[in-house]
Structures are given as C-alpha cells and as structure tokens.
XYZ file of C-alpha atoms in Angstrom:
199
model
C -160.103 -131.143 -110.130
C -162.867 -130.219 -107.677
C -164.213 -133.756 -107.875
C -160.780 -135.178 -107.043
C -160.436 -132.814 -104.053
C -163.902 -133.869 -102.867
C -162.972 -137.557 -103.017
C -159.702 -136.959 -101.140
C -161.509 -134.889 -98.481
C -164.154 -137.598 -98.000
C -161.472 -140.280 -97.686
C -159.611 -138.231 -95.093
C -162.814 -137.695 -93.091
C -163.546 -141.426 -93.158
C -160.012 -142.201 -91.981
C -160.370 -139.730 -89.099
C -163.623 -141.332 -87.946
C -162.106 -144.804 -88.242
C -159.147 -143.876 -86.072
C -161.277 -142.468 -83.238
C -163.989 -145.149 -83.358
C -163.820 -148.482 -81.576
C -165.949 -151.597 -82.047
C -167.086 -154.342 -79.688
C -168.140 -157.627 -81.303
C -171.477 -159.031 -80.087
C -172.645 -161.725 -82.558
C -175.807 -162.763 -80.715
C -179.111 -163.698 -82.337
C -181.880 -162.369 -80.107
C -184.421 -164.499 -81.944
C -188.098 -163.692 -81.450
C -190.522 -164.003 -78.581
C -187.974 -162.323 -76.289
C -186.115 -165.600 -75.983
C -182.515 -164.351 -75.691
C -180.367 -161.589 -74.217
C -176.746 -160.506 -73.970
C -174.616 -158.087 -71.975
C -171.826 -155.655 -72.826
C -169.266 -155.189 -70.027
C -168.865 -151.860 -68.249
C -165.284 -151.368 -69.436
C -166.541 -150.927 -73.009
C -168.198 -147.701 -71.865
C -165.234 -146.329 -69.909
C -164.473 -143.596 -72.473
C -168.080 -142.848 -73.355
C -169.438 -139.363 -72.650
C -172.871 -137.863 -73.158
C -171.629 -136.616 -76.559
C -170.457 -140.056 -77.687
C -172.417 -141.686 -80.506
C -173.037 -145.388 -79.957
C -174.114 -147.473 -82.947
C -175.349 -151.042 -82.688
C -175.232 -152.918 -85.984
C -177.527 -155.860 -86.599
C -179.370 -157.948 -89.173
C -183.159 -158.216 -89.142
C -185.041 -161.493 -89.510
C -187.323 -160.629 -92.424
C -189.117 -163.984 -92.127
C -191.073 -162.551 -89.181
C -193.071 -160.474 -91.672
C -194.995 -163.674 -92.511
C -195.550 -164.726 -88.892
C -198.751 -163.304 -87.352
C -198.067 -161.704 -84.002
C -194.303 -161.690 -84.594
C -194.075 -159.122 -87.395
C -192.158 -156.459 -85.473
C -188.500 -155.662 -84.782
C -187.112 -153.870 -81.746
C -184.249 -153.583 -79.284
C -184.310 -153.034 -75.523
C -181.343 -151.339 -73.822
C -181.022 -151.881 -70.082
C -178.609 -151.249 -67.236
C -176.969 -154.564 -66.353
C -178.006 -154.285 -62.745
C -180.644 -155.821 -60.495
C -183.964 -155.911 -62.323
C -182.351 -154.792 -65.577
C -183.904 -151.279 -65.573
C -184.874 -150.146 -69.085
C -183.022 -147.087 -70.416
C -186.016 -145.320 -71.905
C -184.477 -141.916 -72.582
C -181.712 -142.594 -75.105
C -181.063 -139.587 -77.326
C -181.920 -140.371 -80.955
C -184.146 -143.456 -81.391
C -187.923 -143.617 -81.024
C -189.668 -145.667 -78.384
C -192.007 -148.440 -79.492
C -195.756 -148.005 -79.139
C -195.692 -149.891 -75.835
C -192.819 -147.652 -74.581
C -190.818 -150.678 -73.392
C -188.261 -150.872 -76.239
C -187.029 -149.034 -79.343
C -188.724 -149.791 -82.652
C -186.622 -150.849 -85.637
C -187.528 -150.922 -89.308
C -187.197 -154.322 -90.969
C -185.014 -152.741 -93.682
C -182.672 -151.021 -91.217
C -179.303 -152.404 -90.105
C -178.197 -150.137 -87.259
C -179.403 -147.926 -84.439
C -177.413 -144.938 -83.149
C -177.908 -143.102 -79.880
C -176.341 -141.126 -77.060
C -176.718 -142.037 -73.381
C -177.912 -139.386 -70.901
C -175.623 -138.669 -67.945
C -177.730 -140.287 -65.218
C -177.954 -143.626 -67.060
C -174.377 -143.495 -68.349
C -173.072 -143.327 -64.783
C -174.757 -146.638 -63.942
C -173.764 -148.314 -67.235
C -170.104 -147.415 -66.666
C -170.313 -149.334 -63.401
C -172.583 -152.262 -64.291
C -172.503 -152.519 -68.094
C -175.393 -152.721 -70.559
C -177.864 -155.564 -71.116
C -179.654 -156.042 -74.431
C -182.816 -157.841 -75.386
C -184.833 -157.584 -78.564
C -187.072 -159.186 -81.124
C -186.247 -160.295 -84.654
C -182.646 -159.110 -84.805
C -179.178 -160.637 -84.856
C -176.739 -158.301 -83.097
C -173.406 -157.934 -84.891
C -171.338 -155.332 -83.042
C -171.339 -152.029 -81.186
C -169.333 -149.063 -82.442
C -168.396 -146.126 -80.235
C -167.313 -142.830 -81.768
C -166.595 -139.410 -80.305
C -166.614 -137.770 -83.735
C -169.592 -135.980 -85.193
C -170.833 -137.483 -88.480
C -168.693 -136.241 -91.347
C -170.368 -133.757 -93.683
C -169.358 -133.329 -97.335
C -167.072 -130.320 -97.723
C -168.062 -129.677 -101.341
C -171.753 -129.280 -102.296
C -173.008 -131.994 -104.618
C -173.794 -129.535 -107.412
C -170.222 -128.245 -107.494
C -168.538 -131.661 -107.695
C -169.168 -131.940 -111.437
C -166.875 -129.702 -113.518
C -168.571 -126.851 -115.394
C -168.460 -126.602 -119.176
C -165.531 -124.161 -119.049
C -163.645 -126.383 -116.594
C -164.258 -129.420 -118.786
C -162.839 -127.619 -121.846
C -159.767 -126.384 -120.009
C -159.161 -129.831 -118.502
C -159.392 -131.693 -121.779
C -157.341 -129.106 -123.674
C -154.977 -127.137 -121.434
C -154.207 -124.668 -124.274
C -155.188 -121.012 -123.837
C -158.919 -121.563 -124.523
C -158.779 -120.926 -128.278
C -161.596 -123.411 -128.834
C -163.916 -121.361 -126.628
C -163.050 -118.137 -128.481
C -163.582 -119.843 -131.835
C -167.027 -121.020 -130.752
C -168.042 -117.472 -129.768
C -166.733 -116.010 -133.049
C -168.545 -118.695 -135.013
C -171.814 -117.954 -133.242
C -171.393 -114.217 -133.903
C -170.708 -114.847 -137.587
C -173.801 -117.020 -137.866
C -175.928 -114.321 -136.265
C -174.497 -111.671 -138.608
C -175.208 -113.847 -141.638
C -178.793 -114.303 -140.511
C -179.218 -110.538 -140.195
C -177.839 -109.919 -143.724
C -180.185 -112.483 -145.246
C -183.119 -110.984 -143.399
C -182.299 -107.482 -144.677
C -182.037 -108.689 -148.297
C -185.451 -110.329 -148.013
C -187.036 -107.112 -146.718
C -185.673 -105.146 -149.686
C-alpha cells in the first residue's frame, strides 16, 4: 500500500512540475570550433525570476573524443546585446578552465542554472545568445518549481514482512500466530531432549 501511495505521490509531483514548466524549442547544432550560434528572444524570459530554474537540453557529439584538440564540450551563455557579453555568474554550473564558458561532461544531456538579477534584467530586454562546442541544442525549459523530492524514503517503499503477510492474506493474522507457536514448540522440544541427555 505504501508503495502504491509513493507512486501516486511521485506522479502528482511530476504533473505539477509539468503544468508550471514551459519549453522553448531550439534545435541548433553548435558544431565544433565555435562555428555556430543561436539566440533566444527576450519574451521567453518575461516570467523568469532569480528563483527560476532554466534547463537547456542537448546532445553531445561523442566523436570529438577522438579528435585531438577538439575533445571538450561546453556552452557559452551571453546577453544578446552589443558585443555579446558573457554571463559568467550563472548560479549552478561550473566555469571552464579558461573561464569563458561552462564545461559539460560528454555523458551529460542538460545544464540547469538560475540567472542573477543584474544579468536577468538585460536578458529580459535583449534576449540570450548561445554558443558552444560539441553540442546539439534541443530545447530550453523554464520552471518556477523546486525539484520534486520523494515523499516516502526509499527504505520504507517496500512492504515489511508483517505487511506482506497481511496483504496476501487479509485474515486476522492466524498464520503469524501459528508460526510463533510452532517456533515455541520446537524450542520446548529441544529443551526436553537436552534434559533427557543430561540425565
């Protein structure tokens, strides 16, 4: 029963996140060698706050692992304004070693972050520009919900032995009583045999 409640709770949490999240389709391959870029219009950030979680989903080009000098993956977020200033203080991701982009793992498929107030103000006016290396951008998801946490601890999702017995046989628990009586009888028999041997 607890497991069923856990599944229902998780489904409800997922539905709540889905309702309050919105997605913007990008579908741009940024290639490698910094050969491509794309922009996301300002209106897509109209409802974004400093507490909003933005997730950019992508696919990595794993073939770069065999190309000397190209074996890295990263994304560069910029304000779509004159000079494309780099937003270097996003909350969440780690800057690359050169501090001019955000490093991505070849096995990853998304990056999530929050935008500080000073940069968000400019992005809501001018939009966001994106460059990168070795990734194919899929979409951007915006959500004002905190990540859902499981309401039931993992160890309590599996029914206990007593719950399993009562679920399989909803009688008054006679089987459990019989097992206890049987164990007591076995122990008593062992004691009697032991006493006879000592005599």
